């Protein structure tokens, strides 16, 4: 199998401009992003191994919504809004845990079955008769792809995860991601930047040579990005033959035992699968990671992620993971600094906006995906805050009319 998943060609005269600066600090626009981007598109919540047994649950809060993923008595995974139908209390407050055979609201004691149906209210005679389905938990879309659990808070425009990730299916199957085991759970941190500044850095490898000495040492010029296409992207790199200038890289490359389940071209390689808007799976010989981010405010973003290991992990694989973690921690710190510097410029009157290199088509094509959902981003000057949603809806309608007209022609 060729290490390139699909065609990475791009138009000859592609637009080098980035998003307008106003979109990085507009409160009204952020509300549009939360609603149209994050609530209506797929998000990785966890891995199926995080909820292995009936009654196990995992929670995920983002953009004002809260979800609970729970495994039922029948072994099925389901997702619901983590909201009691009585007064809106959280049913569970911990990130993960186990309930024996029901979810019991800590506020008034309403009880829900593991399939989300209402088992009963406390003091039921104080209520009219209640249908167990009508007053059951509100379900969320849930899909498991290669073991990773994706949810949507609202029905959105995206196809299924499997359909979107189809270009990577053959390659991803080698990694046996459905067999993974958890290590330390999902971790989170906050960064004082707009969420798009995180994406802008993450969507291109042009900065690797200058900003990431460890990654440059590990794979250097072998790294390449594919453009965002139909909601997905991919990046890939193989280890340099003479990698090892830095201590962590040298020991990792020398020690890395590879994996018996991988073909030769993936034995010494790292890669990344992206799913719009902010989901990334990192595939490596020794372990698999995921990360994503979501906005809290225009100047605060939550970064979350987890690492998973294989069931047959040896001591050598464990040490290799330790070295990966050292490389990863350094890279994250470097990227956080870059996002802060870039994000600051969006408030400067002297900054005229991005001018993108041919190597930054990942940024440009990601921005195109955002513009397709939020065409108001085509406006260089900030529109009226009170009419932001209305203006975007009008532009979406015009965009749809134009598409229909072109299709008819």
Coordinates of C-alpha atoms in Angstrom, one line a residue:
X1 CA 0.0 0.0 0.0
X2 CA 1.4 3.4 -0.9
X3 CA 2.0 5.6 2.2
X4 CA 0.0 8.4 0.6
X5 CA -3.7 7.9 1.2
X6 CA -5.0 10.0 -1.7
X7 CA -4.2 12.7 -4.2
X8 CA -2.7 15.8 -2.7
X9 CA -2.8 18.1 -5.7
X10 CA -4.2 21.6 -5.4
X11 CA -5.3 24.4 -7.7
X12 CA -2.5 26.4 -9.4
X13 CA -3.9 29.8 -8.3
X14 CA -5.2 28.9 -4.9
X15 CA -6.0 31.8 -2.5
X16 CA -3.2 32.6 0.0
X17 CA -5.3 34.6 2.4
X18 CA -6.4 33.3 5.8
X19 CA -9.4 34.1 7.8
X20 CA -10.2 37.7 8.7
X21 CA -8.7 38.9 12.0
X22 CA -12.1 39.9 13.4
X23 CA -13.2 36.3 13.5
X24 CA -10.6 35.5 16.2
X25 CA -12.0 37.9 18.8
X26 CA -15.7 38.4 18.0
X27 CA -18.0 37.1 20.8
X28 CA -21.0 37.0 18.5
X29 CA -19.1 35.0 15.9
X30 CA -17.9 32.5 18.6
X31 CA -21.6 31.7 19.4
X32 CA -22.1 30.9 15.7
X33 CA -19.0 28.7 15.8
X34 CA -20.2 26.8 18.9
X35 CA -23.6 26.2 17.4
X36 CA -22.7 25.6 13.7
X37 CA -19.3 24.0 14.1
X38 CA -18.9 22.2 17.5
X39 CA -22.5 21.2 18.4
X40 CA -23.3 19.9 14.9
X41 CA -20.2 18.0 14.0
X42 CA -18.6 14.8 15.2
X43 CA -16.3 14.9 18.3
X44 CA -14.1 12.2 19.7
X45 CA -15.3 11.7 23.3
X46 CA -13.2 8.6 24.3
X47 CA -12.3 5.1 23.2
X48 CA -14.6 2.1 23.6
X49 CA -12.0 0.6 26.0
X50 CA -12.8 3.5 28.4
X51 CA -16.2 2.0 28.9
X52 CA -15.6 -1.8 28.6
X53 CA -18.4 -3.2 30.8
X54 CA -22.1 -2.8 31.3
X55 CA -22.8 0.2 33.6
X56 CA -19.4 1.9 32.7
X57 CA -19.8 5.5 31.7
X58 CA -17.7 8.4 30.4
X59 CA -18.6 12.1 30.3
X60 CA -17.7 14.8 27.9
X61 CA -18.5 18.5 28.3
X62 CA -18.0 21.1 25.6
X63 CA -19.4 24.4 24.3
X64 CA -22.2 24.5 26.9
X65 CA -23.3 20.9 26.4
X66 CA -22.7 17.8 28.4
X67 CA -22.8 14.2 27.3
X68 CA -22.6 10.8 29.0
X69 CA -21.5 7.7 27.1
X70 CA -22.6 4.5 28.8
X71 CA -22.5 0.8 28.0
X72 CA -25.9 -0.9 28.4
X73 CA -26.7 -4.3 29.8
X74 CA -26.9 -5.5 26.2
X75 CA -23.3 -4.4 25.7
X76 CA -24.2 -1.5 23.4
X77 CA -22.7 1.9 23.7
X78 CA -25.2 4.8 23.9
X79 CA -24.8 8.5 24.3
X80 CA -27.2 10.9 26.0
X81 CA -27.3 14.5 27.2
X82 CA -26.1 14.3 30.8
X83 CA -29.2 16.1 31.9
X84 CA -32.0 14.8 34.2
X85 CA -35.4 15.3 32.6
X86 CA -36.8 16.6 35.9
X87 CA -34.7 19.7 36.8
X88 CA -31.7 19.5 34.5
X89 CA -29.2 18.2 37.1
X90 CA -26.1 16.3 36.0
X91 CA -26.8 12.6 36.4
X92 CA -23.1 11.9 37.0
X93 CA -20.4 14.5 37.8
X94 CA -17.2 12.4 37.4
X95 CA -15.4 12.0 34.1
X96 CA -15.8 8.3 34.2
X97 CA -17.1 5.6 36.5
X98 CA -19.5 2.7 36.9
X99 CA -23.2 2.4 38.0
X100 CA -24.5 -1.0 38.9
X101 CA -27.7 -1.2 36.9
X102 CA -29.2 2.3 36.7
X103 CA -28.4 6.0 36.6
X104 CA -29.8 7.8 39.7
X105 CA -30.1 11.6 39.7
X106 CA -28.3 13.0 42.8
X107 CA -30.8 15.9 43.0
X108 CA -34.2 14.2 43.5
X109 CA -33.5 10.5 42.9
X110 CA -35.1 10.0 39.5
X111 CA -33.9 6.7 38.1
X112 CA -33.0 5.8 34.5
X113 CA -32.2 2.5 32.9
X114 CA -28.9 2.0 31.1
X115 CA -30.7 2.3 27.8
X116 CA -31.9 5.8 28.8
X117 CA -35.5 5.0 29.5
X118 CA -37.1 6.3 32.7
X119 CA -37.4 3.7 35.4
X120 CA -39.2 5.9 37.8
X121 CA -39.4 9.2 39.6
X122 CA -39.1 9.7 43.3
X123 CA -42.5 9.9 44.9
X124 CA -44.2 9.1 41.6
X125 CA -47.7 9.8 42.9
X126 CA -46.8 13.5 43.0
X127 CA -46.7 13.4 39.1
X128 CA -49.2 12.4 36.4
X129 CA -48.4 9.1 34.7
X130 CA -45.1 9.5 32.7
X131 CA -44.1 7.5 29.6
X132 CA -40.7 5.8 30.1
X133 CA -39.6 6.8 26.6
X134 CA -41.0 10.3 26.5
X135 CA -39.4 11.2 29.8
X136 CA -36.2 9.2 29.1
X137 CA -32.8 10.7 28.6
X138 CA -32.3 12.7 25.4
X139 CA -30.1 10.6 23.0
X140 CA -27.1 11.8 21.1
X141 CA -25.7 10.5 17.8
X142 CA -22.9 8.1 18.6
X143 CA -20.6 6.2 16.2
X144 CA -17.6 4.0 16.9
X145 CA -14.9 4.0 14.3
X146 CA -11.8 1.8 14.8
X147 CA -12.6 1.7 18.5
X148 CA -12.9 5.5 19.0
X149 CA -16.2 6.9 20.2
X150 CA -17.6 9.9 18.3
X151 CA -20.7 11.9 19.3
X152 CA -22.7 14.8 18.0
X153 CA -24.6 17.1 20.3
X154 CA -27.0 18.1 17.5
X155 CA -27.8 16.5 14.2
X156 CA -25.4 18.0 11.7
X157 CA -24.5 18.1 8.0
X158 CA -21.7 15.5 8.2
X159 CA -22.1 12.0 6.9
X160 CA -21.2 9.1 9.1
X161 CA -17.7 8.9 10.5
X162 CA -17.1 5.7 8.7
X163 CA -18.0 7.3 5.4
X164 CA -15.8 10.3 6.0
X165 CA -12.8 8.3 7.1
X166 CA -13.2 5.8 4.3
X167 CA -10.0 7.0 2.5
X168 CA -8.0 5.9 5.6
X169 CA -9.8 2.7 6.4
X170 CA -7.3 0.3 4.8
X171 CA -4.3 1.9 6.4
X172 CA -6.0 2.3 9.8
X173 CA -7.0 -1.3 9.9
X174 CA -3.3 -2.3 10.3
X175 CA -3.2 -0.5 13.6
X176 CA -5.9 -2.6 15.3
X177 CA -7.1 0.4 17.2
X178 CA -10.2 -1.4 18.4
X179 CA -8.0 -3.6 20.6
X180 CA -6.4 -0.7 22.5
X181 CA -6.3 -0.3 26.3
X182 CA -6.4 2.9 28.3
X183 CA -3.4 4.2 30.2
X184 CA -4.0 7.4 32.2
X185 CA -7.4 8.5 30.9
X186 CA -8.2 11.7 29.0
X187 CA -6.2 14.8 30.1
X188 CA -7.1 18.4 29.5
X189 CA -5.4 21.7 29.6
X190 CA -6.4 25.3 28.7
X191 CA -4.6 27.7 26.4
X192 CA -5.3 31.4 26.4
X193 CA -5.9 31.7 22.6
X194 CA -8.7 31.4 20.2
X195 CA -9.4 27.8 19.1
X196 CA -8.7 28.6 15.4
X197 CA -5.1 29.7 16.3
X198 CA -4.6 26.1 17.6
X199 CA -5.9 24.7 14.3
X200 CA -3.8 27.1 12.2
X201 CA -0.6 25.8 13.8
X202 CA -1.7 22.2 13.8
X203 CA -2.8 22.2 10.1
X204 CA 0.7 22.7 8.6
X205 CA 4.2 21.2 8.9
X206 CA 5.9 24.2 7.3
X207 CA 7.0 25.3 10.8
X208 CA 8.4 21.9 11.9
X209 CA 12.0 22.6 10.7
X210 CA 12.2 25.8 12.6
X211 CA 10.0 25.3 15.6
X212 CA 10.2 21.6 16.5
X213 CA 13.8 20.4 16.8
X214 CA 12.7 17.0 18.1
X215 CA 10.3 16.3 15.3
X216 CA 12.7 17.7 12.7
X217 CA 15.3 15.3 14.1
X218 CA 12.9 12.4 14.0
X219 CA 11.4 12.7 10.6
X220 CA 12.5 16.0 9.0
X221 CA 11.6 16.5 5.4
X222 CA 9.8 13.2 5.1
X223 CA 6.8 14.8 6.8
X224 CA 4.0 16.0 4.6
X225 CA 0.4 17.2 4.9
X226 CA -2.5 16.4 2.7
X227 CA -5.2 19.1 2.2
X228 CA -8.5 19.0 3.9
X229 CA -10.9 17.1 1.7
X230 CA -14.5 16.3 2.5
X231 CA -14.0 16.9 6.2
X232 CA -10.8 14.9 6.6
X233 CA -7.1 15.3 6.3
X234 CA -3.9 13.2 6.8
X235 CA -0.3 13.8 7.6
X236 CA 2.5 11.3 7.4
X237 CA 6.2 10.9 8.0
X238 CA 8.8 8.2 8.2
X239 CA 11.9 8.2 10.5
X240 CA 15.0 9.7 9.0
X241 CA 17.8 7.2 8.4
X242 CA 20.2 9.1 10.6
X243 CA 17.8 10.5 13.2
X244 CA 19.2 10.8 16.7
X245 CA 20.8 14.2 17.3
X246 CA 18.6 14.7 20.4
X247 CA 18.7 12.4 23.4
X248 CA 15.0 11.4 23.3
X249 CA 14.9 10.9 19.6
X250 CA 18.1 8.9 19.5
X251 CA 17.0 6.6 22.2
X252 CA 13.5 6.3 20.8
X253 CA 14.7 5.4 17.2
X254 CA 17.3 2.9 18.5
X255 CA 14.8 1.3 20.9
X256 CA 11.6 1.4 19.0
X257 CA 10.8 -2.3 18.4
X258 CA 8.1 -1.7 15.8
X259 CA 5.0 -3.9 15.8
X260 CA 4.4 -7.3 14.4
X261 CA 0.9 -6.4 13.1
X262 CA 2.3 -3.5 10.9
X263 CA 3.6 -3.8 7.3
X264 CA 7.1 -2.7 6.6
X265 CA 6.3 0.8 5.4
X266 CA 4.5 1.6 8.8
X267 CA 7.2 0.1 11.1
X268 CA 9.1 3.4 11.3
X269 CA 6.4 6.0 10.7
X270 CA 4.1 8.4 12.5
X271 CA 0.9 9.7 11.0
X272 CA -2.2 11.8 11.7
X273 CA -5.8 11.5 10.7
X274 CA -7.9 14.6 11.1
X275 CA -11.7 14.9 11.2
X276 CA -13.4 18.3 11.0
X277 CA -13.6 20.4 13.1
X278 CA -10.8 19.5 15.5
X279 CA -10.3 15.7 15.9
X280 CA -6.9 14.1 15.4
X281 CA -5.8 10.5 15.8
X282 CA -2.0 9.9 15.9
X283 CA -0.9 6.5 14.8
X284 CA 2.5 5.2 15.8
X285 CA 4.0 1.7 16.0
X286 CA 3.9 1.6 19.8
X287 CA 0.7 3.4 20.7
X288 CA -2.2 5.5 19.5
X289 CA -3.3 8.9 20.6
X290 CA -6.2 11.2 20.0
X291 CA -6.6 14.9 20.7
X292 CA -9.1 17.6 20.0
X293 CA -10.0 21.1 21.2
X294 CA -13.0 23.3 21.7
X295 CA -13.5 27.0 22.6
X296 CA -14.5 28.3 26.0
X297 CA -14.3 32.0 25.0
X298 CA -12.7 33.9 22.2
X299 CA -9.5 33.8 24.2
X300 CA -9.6 30.5 25.9
X301 CA -9.5 27.0 24.4
X302 CA -9.6 23.6 26.1
X303 CA -7.1 21.0 24.7
X304 CA -7.9 17.4 25.5
X305 CA -6.4 14.0 24.6
X306 CA -5.4 10.5 25.6
X307 CA -2.8 7.8 24.8
X308 CA -3.7 4.1 24.4
X309 CA -1.5 1.1 24.4
X310 CA -1.7 -2.4 23.0
X311 CA -2.7 -5.5 25.1
X312 CA 0.6 -7.3 24.3
X313 CA 2.8 -4.4 25.3
X314 CA 6.3 -5.3 26.4
X315 CA 8.7 -3.5 28.6
X316 CA 10.5 -2.2 25.5
X317 CA 7.3 -0.8 24.1
X318 CA 6.6 0.9 27.4
X319 CA 10.0 2.6 27.4
X320 CA 9.4 3.7 23.8
X321 CA 6.1 5.2 24.9
X322 CA 7.9 7.1 27.6
X323 CA 10.3 8.6 25.1
X324 CA 7.4 9.5 22.8
X325 CA 5.8 11.3 25.7
X326 CA 9.0 13.3 26.2
X327 CA 9.1 14.3 22.6
X328 CA 5.3 15.1 22.7
X329 CA 5.5 17.3 25.8
X330 CA 8.2 19.4 24.3
X331 CA 6.3 19.7 21.0
X332 CA 3.1 20.7 22.7
X333 CA 4.8 23.4 24.7
X334 CA 6.4 24.8 21.5
X335 CA 3.0 24.8 19.7
X336 CA 1.3 26.5 22.6
X337 CA 3.9 29.3 22.4
X338 CA 3.4 29.6 18.6
X339 CA -0.4 29.8 18.9
X340 CA -0.1 32.6 21.5
X341 CA 2.2 34.7 19.3
X342 CA 0.0 34.2 16.2
X343 CA -3.2 34.8 18.2
X344 CA -1.9 38.1 19.6
X345 CA -1.4 39.5 16.0
X346 CA -5.2 39.2 15.4
X347 CA -5.7 42.2 17.7
X348 CA -3.0 44.3 16.1
X349 CA -4.0 47.0 13.7
X350 CA -0.7 46.5 11.9
X351 CA -1.2 42.9 11.0
X352 CA -2.6 42.6 7.4
X353 CA -3.5 38.9 7.7
X354 CA -2.0 35.6 6.6
X355 CA -0.1 35.1 3.4
X356 CA 0.2 31.4 3.0
X357 CA 3.1 29.3 1.5
X358 CA 2.5 26.5 -0.9
X359 CA 3.3 24.2 2.0
X360 CA 0.4 25.6 4.0
X361 CA -2.4 24.3 1.9
X362 CA -3.6 22.4 5.0
X363 CA -4.4 25.8 6.6
X364 CA -6.1 27.2 3.5
X365 CA -8.2 24.1 2.9
X366 CA -9.3 24.0 6.5
X367 CA -10.3 27.7 6.3
X368 CA -12.3 26.7 3.2
X369 CA -14.2 24.1 5.2
X370 CA -15.0 26.8 7.8
X371 CA -16.2 29.2 5.1
X372 CA -18.5 26.6 3.7
X373 CA -20.3 26.3 7.0
X374 CA -19.9 30.0 8.0
X375 CA -19.7 32.1 4.7
X376 CA -19.8 35.2 6.8
X377 CA -16.0 34.6 7.1
X378 CA -15.7 35.9 3.5
X379 CA -16.3 39.4 4.9
X380 CA -13.1 41.2 5.6
X381 CA -14.6 43.7 8.0
X382 CA -16.5 42.6 11.1
X383 CA -20.3 42.6 10.4
X384 CA -22.9 43.9 12.9
X385 CA -22.6 41.8 16.1
X386 CA -26.4 41.8 16.6
X387 CA -27.0 40.5 13.1
X388 CA -24.2 38.0 12.8
X389 CA -26.5 34.9 12.8
X390 CA -28.9 36.5 10.4
X391 CA -26.2 37.6 7.9
X392 CA -24.6 34.2 7.9
X393 CA -28.0 32.5 7.3
X394 CA -28.6 34.9 4.3
X395 CA -25.1 34.1 2.9
X396 CA -25.7 30.4 3.4
X397 CA -29.0 30.6 1.4
X398 CA -27.3 32.6 -1.4
X399 CA -24.5 30.0 -1.4
X400 CA -27.1 27.2 -1.7
X401 CA -28.9 29.0 -4.5
X402 CA -25.7 29.5 -6.4
X403 CA -24.8 25.8 -6.0
X404 CA -28.2 24.7 -7.3
X405 CA -27.9 27.0 -10.3
X406 CA -24.5 25.7 -11.2
X407 CA -25.7 22.1 -10.9
X408 CA -28.7 22.9 -13.2
X409 CA -26.3 24.3 -15.8

